PDB file of C-alpha atoms and ligand atoms in Angstrom:
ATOM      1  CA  UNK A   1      68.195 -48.362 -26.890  1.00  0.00           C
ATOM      2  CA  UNK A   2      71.001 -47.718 -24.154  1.00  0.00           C
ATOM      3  CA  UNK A   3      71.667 -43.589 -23.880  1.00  0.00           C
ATOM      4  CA  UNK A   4      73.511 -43.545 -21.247  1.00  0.00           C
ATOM      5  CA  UNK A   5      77.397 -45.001 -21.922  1.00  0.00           C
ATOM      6  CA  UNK A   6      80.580 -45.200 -20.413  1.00  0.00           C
ATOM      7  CA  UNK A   7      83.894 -46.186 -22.308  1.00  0.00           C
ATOM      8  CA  UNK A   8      86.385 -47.623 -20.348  1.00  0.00           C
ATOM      9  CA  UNK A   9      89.584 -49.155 -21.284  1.00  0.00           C
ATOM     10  CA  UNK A  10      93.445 -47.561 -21.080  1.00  0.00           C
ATOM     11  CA  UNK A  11      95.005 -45.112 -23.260  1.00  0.00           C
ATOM     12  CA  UNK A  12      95.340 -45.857 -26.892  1.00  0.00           C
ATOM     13  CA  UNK A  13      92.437 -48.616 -26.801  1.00  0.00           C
ATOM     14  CA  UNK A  14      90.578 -46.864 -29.258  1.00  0.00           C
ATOM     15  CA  UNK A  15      88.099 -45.827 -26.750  1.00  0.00           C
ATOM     16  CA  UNK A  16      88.201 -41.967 -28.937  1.00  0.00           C
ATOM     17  CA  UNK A  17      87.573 -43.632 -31.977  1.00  0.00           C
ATOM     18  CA  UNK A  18      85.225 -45.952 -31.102  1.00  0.00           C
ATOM     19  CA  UNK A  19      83.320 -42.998 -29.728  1.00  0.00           C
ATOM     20  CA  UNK A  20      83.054 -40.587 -33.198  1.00  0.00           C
ATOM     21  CA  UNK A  21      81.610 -43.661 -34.781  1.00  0.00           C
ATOM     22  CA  UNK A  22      78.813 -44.017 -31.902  1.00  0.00           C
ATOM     23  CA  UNK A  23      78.635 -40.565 -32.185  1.00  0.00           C
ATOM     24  CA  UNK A  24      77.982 -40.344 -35.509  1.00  0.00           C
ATOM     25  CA  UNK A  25      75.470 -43.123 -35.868  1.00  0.00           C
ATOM     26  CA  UNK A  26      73.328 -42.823 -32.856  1.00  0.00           C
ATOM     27  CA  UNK A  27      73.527 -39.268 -32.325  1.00  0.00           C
ATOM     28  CA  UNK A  28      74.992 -39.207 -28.937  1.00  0.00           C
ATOM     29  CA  UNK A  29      76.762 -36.213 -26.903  1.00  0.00           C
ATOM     30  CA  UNK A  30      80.373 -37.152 -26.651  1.00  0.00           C
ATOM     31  CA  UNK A  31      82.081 -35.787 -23.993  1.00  0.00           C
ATOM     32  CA  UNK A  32      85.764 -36.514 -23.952  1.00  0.00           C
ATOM     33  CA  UNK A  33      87.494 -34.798 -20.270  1.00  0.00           C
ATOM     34  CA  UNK A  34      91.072 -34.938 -22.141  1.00  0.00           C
ATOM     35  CA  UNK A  35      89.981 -33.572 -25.197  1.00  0.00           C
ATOM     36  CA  UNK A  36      88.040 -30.886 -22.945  1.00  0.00           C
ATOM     37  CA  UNK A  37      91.044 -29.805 -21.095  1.00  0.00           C
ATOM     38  CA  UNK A  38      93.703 -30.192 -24.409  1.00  0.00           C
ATOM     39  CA  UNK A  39      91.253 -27.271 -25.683  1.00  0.00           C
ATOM     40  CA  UNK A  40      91.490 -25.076 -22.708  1.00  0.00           C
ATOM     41  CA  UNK A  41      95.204 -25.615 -22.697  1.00  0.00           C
ATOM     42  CA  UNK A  42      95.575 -24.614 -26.182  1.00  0.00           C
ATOM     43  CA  UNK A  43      93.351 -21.376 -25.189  1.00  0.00           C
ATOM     44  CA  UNK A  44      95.382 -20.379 -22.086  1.00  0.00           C
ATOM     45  CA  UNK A  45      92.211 -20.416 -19.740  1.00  0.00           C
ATOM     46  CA  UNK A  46      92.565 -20.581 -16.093  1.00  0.00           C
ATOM     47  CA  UNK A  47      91.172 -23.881 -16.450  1.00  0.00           C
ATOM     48  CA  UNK A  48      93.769 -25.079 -18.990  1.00  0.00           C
ATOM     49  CA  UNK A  49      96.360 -23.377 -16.520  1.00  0.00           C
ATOM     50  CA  UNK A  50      95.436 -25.338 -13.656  1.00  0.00           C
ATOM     51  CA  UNK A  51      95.691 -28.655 -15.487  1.00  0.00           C
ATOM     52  CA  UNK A  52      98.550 -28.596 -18.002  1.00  0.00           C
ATOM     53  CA  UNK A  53     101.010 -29.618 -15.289  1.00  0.00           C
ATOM     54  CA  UNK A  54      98.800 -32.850 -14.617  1.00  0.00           C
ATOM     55  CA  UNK A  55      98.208 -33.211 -18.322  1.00  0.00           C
ATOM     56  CA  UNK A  56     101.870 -33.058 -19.525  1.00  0.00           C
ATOM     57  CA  UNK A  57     103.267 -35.317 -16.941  1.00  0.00           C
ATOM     58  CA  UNK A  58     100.860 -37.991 -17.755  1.00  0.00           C
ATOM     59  CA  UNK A  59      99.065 -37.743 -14.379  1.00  0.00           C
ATOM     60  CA  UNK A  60      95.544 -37.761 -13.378  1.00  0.00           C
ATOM     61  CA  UNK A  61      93.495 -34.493 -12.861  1.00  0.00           C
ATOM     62  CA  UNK A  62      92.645 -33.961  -9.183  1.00  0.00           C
ATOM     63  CA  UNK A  63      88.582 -35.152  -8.870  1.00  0.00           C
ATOM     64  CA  UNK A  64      88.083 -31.738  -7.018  1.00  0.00           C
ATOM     65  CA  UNK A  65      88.596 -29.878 -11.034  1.00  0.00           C
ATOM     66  CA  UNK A  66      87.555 -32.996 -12.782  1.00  0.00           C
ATOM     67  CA  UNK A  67      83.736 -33.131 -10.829  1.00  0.00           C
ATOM     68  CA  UNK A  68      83.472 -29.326 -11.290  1.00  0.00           C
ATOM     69  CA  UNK A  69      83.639 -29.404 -15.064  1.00  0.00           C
ATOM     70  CA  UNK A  70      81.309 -32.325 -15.114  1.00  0.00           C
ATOM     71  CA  UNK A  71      78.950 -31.183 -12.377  1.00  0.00           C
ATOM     72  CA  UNK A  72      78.345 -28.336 -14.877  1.00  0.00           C
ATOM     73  CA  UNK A  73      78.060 -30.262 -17.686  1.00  0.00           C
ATOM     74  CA  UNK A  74      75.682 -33.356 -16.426  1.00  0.00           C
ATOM     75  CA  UNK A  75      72.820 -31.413 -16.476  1.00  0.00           C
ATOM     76  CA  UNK A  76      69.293 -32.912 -16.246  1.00  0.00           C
ATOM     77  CA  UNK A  77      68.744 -32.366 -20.071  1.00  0.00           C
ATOM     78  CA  UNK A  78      71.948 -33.837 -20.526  1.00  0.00           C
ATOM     79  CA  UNK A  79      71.457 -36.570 -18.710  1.00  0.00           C
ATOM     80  CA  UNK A  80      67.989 -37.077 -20.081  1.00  0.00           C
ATOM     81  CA  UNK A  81      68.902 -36.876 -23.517  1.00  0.00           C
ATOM     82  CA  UNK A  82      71.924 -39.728 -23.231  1.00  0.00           C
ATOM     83  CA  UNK A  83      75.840 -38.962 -23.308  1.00  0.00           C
ATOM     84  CA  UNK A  84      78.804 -41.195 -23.947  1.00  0.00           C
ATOM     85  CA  UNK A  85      81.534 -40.074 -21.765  1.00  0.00           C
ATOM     86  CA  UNK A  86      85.107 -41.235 -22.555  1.00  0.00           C
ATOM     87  CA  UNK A  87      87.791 -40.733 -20.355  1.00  0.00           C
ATOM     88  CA  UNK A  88      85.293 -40.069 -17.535  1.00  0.00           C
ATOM     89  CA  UNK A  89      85.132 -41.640 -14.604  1.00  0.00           C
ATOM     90  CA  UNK A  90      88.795 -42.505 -14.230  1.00  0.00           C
ATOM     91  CA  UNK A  91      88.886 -42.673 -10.010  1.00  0.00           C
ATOM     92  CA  UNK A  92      86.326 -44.244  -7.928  1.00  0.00           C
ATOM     93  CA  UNK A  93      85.240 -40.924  -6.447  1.00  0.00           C
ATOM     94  CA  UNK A  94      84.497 -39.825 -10.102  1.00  0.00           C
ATOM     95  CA  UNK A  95      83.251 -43.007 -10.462  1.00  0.00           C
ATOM     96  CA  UNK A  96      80.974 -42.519  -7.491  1.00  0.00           C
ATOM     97  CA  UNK A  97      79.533 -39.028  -8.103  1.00  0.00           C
ATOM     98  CA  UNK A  98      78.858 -40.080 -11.456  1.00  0.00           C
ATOM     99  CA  UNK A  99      76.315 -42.614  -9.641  1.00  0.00           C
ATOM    100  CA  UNK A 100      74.847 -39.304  -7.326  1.00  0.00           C
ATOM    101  CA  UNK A 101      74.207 -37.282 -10.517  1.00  0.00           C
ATOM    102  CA  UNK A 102      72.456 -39.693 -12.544  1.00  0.00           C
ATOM    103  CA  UNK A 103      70.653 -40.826  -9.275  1.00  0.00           C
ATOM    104  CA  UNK A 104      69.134 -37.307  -8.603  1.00  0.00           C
ATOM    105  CA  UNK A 105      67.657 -37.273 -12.019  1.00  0.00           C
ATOM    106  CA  UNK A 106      66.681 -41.387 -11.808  1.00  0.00           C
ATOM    107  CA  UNK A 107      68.635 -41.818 -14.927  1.00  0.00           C
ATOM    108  CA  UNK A 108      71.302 -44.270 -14.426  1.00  0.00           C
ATOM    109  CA  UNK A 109      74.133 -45.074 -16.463  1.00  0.00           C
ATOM    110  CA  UNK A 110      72.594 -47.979 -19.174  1.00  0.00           C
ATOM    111  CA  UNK A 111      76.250 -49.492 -20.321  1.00  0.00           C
ATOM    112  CA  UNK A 112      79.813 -49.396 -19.205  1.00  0.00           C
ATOM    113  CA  UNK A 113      81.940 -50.877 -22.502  1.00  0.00           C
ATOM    114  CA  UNK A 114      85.340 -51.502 -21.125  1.00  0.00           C
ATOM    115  CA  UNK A 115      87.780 -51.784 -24.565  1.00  0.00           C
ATOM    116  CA  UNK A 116      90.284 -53.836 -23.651  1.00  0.00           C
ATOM    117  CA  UNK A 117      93.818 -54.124 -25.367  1.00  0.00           C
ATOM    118  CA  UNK A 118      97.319 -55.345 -25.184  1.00  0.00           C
ATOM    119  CA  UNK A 119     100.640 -52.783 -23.844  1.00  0.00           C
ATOM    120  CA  UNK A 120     102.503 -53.551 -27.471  1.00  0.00           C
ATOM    121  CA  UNK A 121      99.766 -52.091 -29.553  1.00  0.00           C
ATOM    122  CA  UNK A 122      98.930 -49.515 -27.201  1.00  0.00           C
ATOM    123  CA  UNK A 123     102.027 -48.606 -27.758  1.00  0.00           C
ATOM    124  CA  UNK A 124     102.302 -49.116 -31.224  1.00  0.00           C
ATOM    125  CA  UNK A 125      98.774 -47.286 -31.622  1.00  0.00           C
ATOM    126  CA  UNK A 126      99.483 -43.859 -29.268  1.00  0.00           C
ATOM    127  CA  UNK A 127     103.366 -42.937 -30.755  1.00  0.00           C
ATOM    128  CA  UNK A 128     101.645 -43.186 -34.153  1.00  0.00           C
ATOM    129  CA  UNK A 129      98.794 -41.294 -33.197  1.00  0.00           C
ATOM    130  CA  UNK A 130      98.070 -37.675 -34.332  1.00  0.00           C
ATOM    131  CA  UNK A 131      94.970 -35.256 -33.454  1.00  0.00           C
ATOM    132  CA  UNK A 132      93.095 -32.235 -34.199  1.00  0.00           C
ATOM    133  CA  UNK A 133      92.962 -29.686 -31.893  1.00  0.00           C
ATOM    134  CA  UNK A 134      89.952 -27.915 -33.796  1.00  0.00           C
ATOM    135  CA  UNK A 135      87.739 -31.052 -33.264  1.00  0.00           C
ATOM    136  CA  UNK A 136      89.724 -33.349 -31.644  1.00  0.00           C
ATOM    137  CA  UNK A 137      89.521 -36.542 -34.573  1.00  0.00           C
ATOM    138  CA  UNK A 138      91.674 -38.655 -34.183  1.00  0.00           C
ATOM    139  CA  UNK A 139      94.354 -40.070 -37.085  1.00  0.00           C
ATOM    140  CA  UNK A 140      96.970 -42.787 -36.992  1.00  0.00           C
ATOM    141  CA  UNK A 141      99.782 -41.686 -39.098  1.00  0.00           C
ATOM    142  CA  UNK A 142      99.984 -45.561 -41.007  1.00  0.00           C
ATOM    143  CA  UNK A 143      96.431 -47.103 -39.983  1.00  0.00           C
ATOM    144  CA  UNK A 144      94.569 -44.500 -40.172  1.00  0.00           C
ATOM    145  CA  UNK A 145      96.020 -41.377 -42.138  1.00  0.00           C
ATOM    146  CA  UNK A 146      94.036 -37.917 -43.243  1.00  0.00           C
ATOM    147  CA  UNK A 147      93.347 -37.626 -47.197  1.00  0.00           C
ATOM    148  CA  UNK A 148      95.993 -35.137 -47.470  1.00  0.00           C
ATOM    149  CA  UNK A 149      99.114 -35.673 -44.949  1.00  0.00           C
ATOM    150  CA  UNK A 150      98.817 -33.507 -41.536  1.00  0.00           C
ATOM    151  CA  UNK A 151      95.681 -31.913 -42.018  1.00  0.00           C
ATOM    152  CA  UNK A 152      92.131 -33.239 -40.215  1.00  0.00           C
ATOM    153  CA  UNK A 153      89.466 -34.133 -42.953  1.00  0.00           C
ATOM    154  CA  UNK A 154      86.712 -33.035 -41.046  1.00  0.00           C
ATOM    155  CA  UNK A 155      87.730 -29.450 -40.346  1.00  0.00           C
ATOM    156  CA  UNK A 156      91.013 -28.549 -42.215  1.00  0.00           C
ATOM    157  CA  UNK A 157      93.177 -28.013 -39.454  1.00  0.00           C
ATOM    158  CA  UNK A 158      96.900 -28.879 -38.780  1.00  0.00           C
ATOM    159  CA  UNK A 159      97.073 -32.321 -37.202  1.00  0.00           C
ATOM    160  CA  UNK A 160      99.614 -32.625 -34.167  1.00  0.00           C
ATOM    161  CA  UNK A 161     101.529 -35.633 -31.901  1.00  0.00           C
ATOM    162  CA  UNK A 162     100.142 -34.674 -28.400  1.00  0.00           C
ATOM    163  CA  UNK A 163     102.720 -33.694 -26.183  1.00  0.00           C
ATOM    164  CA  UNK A 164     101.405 -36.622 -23.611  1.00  0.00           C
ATOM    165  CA  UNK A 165     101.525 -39.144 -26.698  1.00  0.00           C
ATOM    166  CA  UNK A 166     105.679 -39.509 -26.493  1.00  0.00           C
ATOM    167  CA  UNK A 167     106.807 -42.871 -24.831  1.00  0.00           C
ATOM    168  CA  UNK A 168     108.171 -41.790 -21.304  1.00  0.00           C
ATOM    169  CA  UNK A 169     104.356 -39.785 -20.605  1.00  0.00           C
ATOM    170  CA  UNK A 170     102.824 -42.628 -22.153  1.00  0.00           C
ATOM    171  CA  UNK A 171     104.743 -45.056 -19.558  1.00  0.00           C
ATOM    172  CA  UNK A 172     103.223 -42.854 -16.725  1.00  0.00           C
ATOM    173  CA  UNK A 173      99.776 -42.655 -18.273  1.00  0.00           C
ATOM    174  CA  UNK A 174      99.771 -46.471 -18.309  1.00  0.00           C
ATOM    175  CA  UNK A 175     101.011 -46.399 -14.315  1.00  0.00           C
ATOM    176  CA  UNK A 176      97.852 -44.358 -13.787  1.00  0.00           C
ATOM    177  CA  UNK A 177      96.031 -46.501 -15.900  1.00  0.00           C
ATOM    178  CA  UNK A 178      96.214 -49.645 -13.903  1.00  0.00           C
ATOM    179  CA  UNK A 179      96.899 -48.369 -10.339  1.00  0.00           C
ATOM    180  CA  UNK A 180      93.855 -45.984 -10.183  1.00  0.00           C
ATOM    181  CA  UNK A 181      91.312 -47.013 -13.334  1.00  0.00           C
ATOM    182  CA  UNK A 182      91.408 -50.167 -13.857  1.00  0.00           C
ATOM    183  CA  UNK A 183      90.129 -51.026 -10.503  1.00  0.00           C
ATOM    184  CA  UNK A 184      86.630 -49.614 -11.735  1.00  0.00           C
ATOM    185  CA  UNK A 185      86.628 -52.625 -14.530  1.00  0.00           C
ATOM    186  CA  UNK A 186      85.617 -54.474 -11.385  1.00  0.00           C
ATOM    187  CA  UNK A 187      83.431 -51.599  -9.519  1.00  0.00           C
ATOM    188  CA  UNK A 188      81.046 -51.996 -12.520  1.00  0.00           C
ATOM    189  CA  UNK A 189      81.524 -55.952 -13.449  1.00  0.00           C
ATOM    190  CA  UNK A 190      79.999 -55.839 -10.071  1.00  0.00           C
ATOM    191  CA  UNK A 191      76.971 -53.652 -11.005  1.00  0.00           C
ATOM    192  CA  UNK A 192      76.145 -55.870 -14.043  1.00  0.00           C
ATOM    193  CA  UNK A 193      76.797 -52.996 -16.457  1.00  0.00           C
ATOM    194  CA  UNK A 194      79.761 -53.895 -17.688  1.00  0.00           C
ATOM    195  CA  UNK A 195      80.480 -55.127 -21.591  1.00  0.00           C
ATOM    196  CA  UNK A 196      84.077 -56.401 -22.708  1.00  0.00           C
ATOM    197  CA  UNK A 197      85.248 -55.897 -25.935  1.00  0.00           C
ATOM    198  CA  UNK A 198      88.647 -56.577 -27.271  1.00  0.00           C
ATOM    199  CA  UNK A 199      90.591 -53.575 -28.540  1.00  0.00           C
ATOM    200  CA  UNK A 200      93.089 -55.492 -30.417  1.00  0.00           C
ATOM    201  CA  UNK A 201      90.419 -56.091 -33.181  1.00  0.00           C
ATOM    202  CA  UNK A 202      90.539 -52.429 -34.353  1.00  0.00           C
ATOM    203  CA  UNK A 203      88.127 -49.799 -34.331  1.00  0.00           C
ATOM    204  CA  UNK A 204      85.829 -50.478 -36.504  1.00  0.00           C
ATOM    205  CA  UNK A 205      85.053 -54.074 -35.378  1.00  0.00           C
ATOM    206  CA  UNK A 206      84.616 -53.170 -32.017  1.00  0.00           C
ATOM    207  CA  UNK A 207      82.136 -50.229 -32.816  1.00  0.00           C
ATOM    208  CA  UNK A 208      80.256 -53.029 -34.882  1.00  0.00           C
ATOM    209  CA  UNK A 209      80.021 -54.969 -31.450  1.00  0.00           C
ATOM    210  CA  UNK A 210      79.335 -51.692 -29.803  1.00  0.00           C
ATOM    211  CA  UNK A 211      76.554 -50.549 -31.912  1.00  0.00           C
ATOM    212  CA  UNK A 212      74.778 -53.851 -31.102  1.00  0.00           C
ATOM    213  CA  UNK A 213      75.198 -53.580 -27.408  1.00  0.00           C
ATOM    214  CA  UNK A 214      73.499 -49.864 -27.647  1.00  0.00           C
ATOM    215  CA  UNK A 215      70.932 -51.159 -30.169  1.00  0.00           C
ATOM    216  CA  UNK A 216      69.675 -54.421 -27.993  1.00  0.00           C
TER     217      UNK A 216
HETATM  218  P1  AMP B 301      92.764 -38.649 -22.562  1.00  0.00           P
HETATM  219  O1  AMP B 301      92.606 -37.751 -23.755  1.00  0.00           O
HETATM  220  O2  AMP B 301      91.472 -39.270 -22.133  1.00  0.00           O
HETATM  221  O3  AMP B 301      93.875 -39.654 -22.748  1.00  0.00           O
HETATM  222  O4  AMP B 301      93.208 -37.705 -21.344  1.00  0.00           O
HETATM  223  C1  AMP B 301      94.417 -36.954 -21.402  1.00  0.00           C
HETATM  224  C2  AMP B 301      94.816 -36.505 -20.016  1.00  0.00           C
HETATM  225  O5  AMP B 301      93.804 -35.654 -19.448  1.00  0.00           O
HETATM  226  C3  AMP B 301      94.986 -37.624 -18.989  1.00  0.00           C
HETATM  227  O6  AMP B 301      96.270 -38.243 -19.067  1.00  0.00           O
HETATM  228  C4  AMP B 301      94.798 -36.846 -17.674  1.00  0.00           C
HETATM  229  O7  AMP B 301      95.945 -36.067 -17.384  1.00  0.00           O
HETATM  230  C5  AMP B 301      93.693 -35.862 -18.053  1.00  0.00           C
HETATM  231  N1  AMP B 301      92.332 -36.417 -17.783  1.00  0.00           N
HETATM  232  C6  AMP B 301      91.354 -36.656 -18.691  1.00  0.00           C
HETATM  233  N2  AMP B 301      90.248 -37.117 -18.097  1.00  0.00           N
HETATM  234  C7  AMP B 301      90.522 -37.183 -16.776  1.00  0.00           C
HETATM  235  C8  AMP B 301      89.783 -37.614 -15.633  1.00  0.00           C
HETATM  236  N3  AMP B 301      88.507 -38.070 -15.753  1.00  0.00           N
HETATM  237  N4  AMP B 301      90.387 -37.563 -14.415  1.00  0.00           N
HETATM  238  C9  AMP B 301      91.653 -37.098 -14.288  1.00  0.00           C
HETATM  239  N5  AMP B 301      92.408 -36.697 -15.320  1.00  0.00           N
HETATM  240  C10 AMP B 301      91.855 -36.729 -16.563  1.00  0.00           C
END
């Protein structure tokens, strides 16, 4: 079975949901950067200072604050024991020390599952979107609503629209997207670890075709 997994793909793909169901079912460590720094934001650590700025414009995290968190976190038990890290790498130095990490421990990254999907429904997908900022699920307000309205099933809290989740951050997030991520589609097509799936099928189809990847 594949333990070690990147998720890929551009905001809104589903790449978040897709993860809580691999999550769930193969008892994986998901590690979301985003949700990572929402949650310091929310707490008012120097952390969440330093990136709120970068966060609320829509732009990328510099690597230098990015690395540091994951340095920390990418430790040898972690990588032993298997992760599946979405919204990480996003640059090709990230990208790259990713590489040195798991090479120091001889535990390479198994998969890279790039989720692909069209502008319209990303759009569609990330206005309608609402999260928890307890645990970070994620709801759609028409596809994919809480049992009772605004409140997360898993842990009771208030859901909210993130403030990066309105239409003019969104169009910057997207500029990011392809100018600086998407190039690593083709740094790991090139490795032979990459896996497309289409994101326009929904979440749970593309977790079926996940789960098989990780399985096989
Ligand atoms: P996400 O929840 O993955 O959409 O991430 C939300 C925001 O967090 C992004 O728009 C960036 O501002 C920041 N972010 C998350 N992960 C990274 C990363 N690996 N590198 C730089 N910025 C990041």
């Amino acid at each position: 079975m594949k333990r070690r997994i990147v998720l890929l793909g551009p905001p809104g793909s589903g790449k978040g949901t897709v993860a809580q169901l691999l999550e769930a079912n193969f008892q994986l460590e998901h590690i979301s950067t985003g949700h990572w720094f929402r949650r310091e934001m929310a707490e008012g650590t120097v952390l969440g200072k330093q990136v709120e700025g970068y966060v609320d414009r829509g732009e990328l995290v510099p690597d230098d604050l990015v690395l540091g968190l994951m340095e920390n976190w990418l430790t040898p038990g972690n990588i032993e024991q298997g992760f599946l890290l979405d919204g990480f790498p996003r640059t090709r130095p990230q990208a790259e020390a990713l590489e040195t990490f798991c090479a120091a421990k001889d535990a390479p990254v198994d998969v890279v599952l790039y989720i692909s999907c069209p502008e319209d429904l990303i759009l569609e997908r990330i206005t309608g979107r609402r999260v928890c900022l307890g645990c970070g699920k994620n709801y759609h307000v028409r596809t994919l609503a809480p049992r009772s309205p605004g409140i997360c099933d898993v842990c009771g809290l208030p859901l909210a629209q993130r403030a990066d989740d309105t239409l003019p951050v969104v169009k910057n997030r997207l500029e990011f997207y392809e100018k600086i991520t998407e190039p690593l589609v083709e740094y790991y097509r090139e490795s032979g670890k990459l896996v497309s799936l289409n994101g326009a099928l929904g979440s749970e189809a593309v977790y079926d075709e996940a789960a098989q990847v990780l399985a096989a």
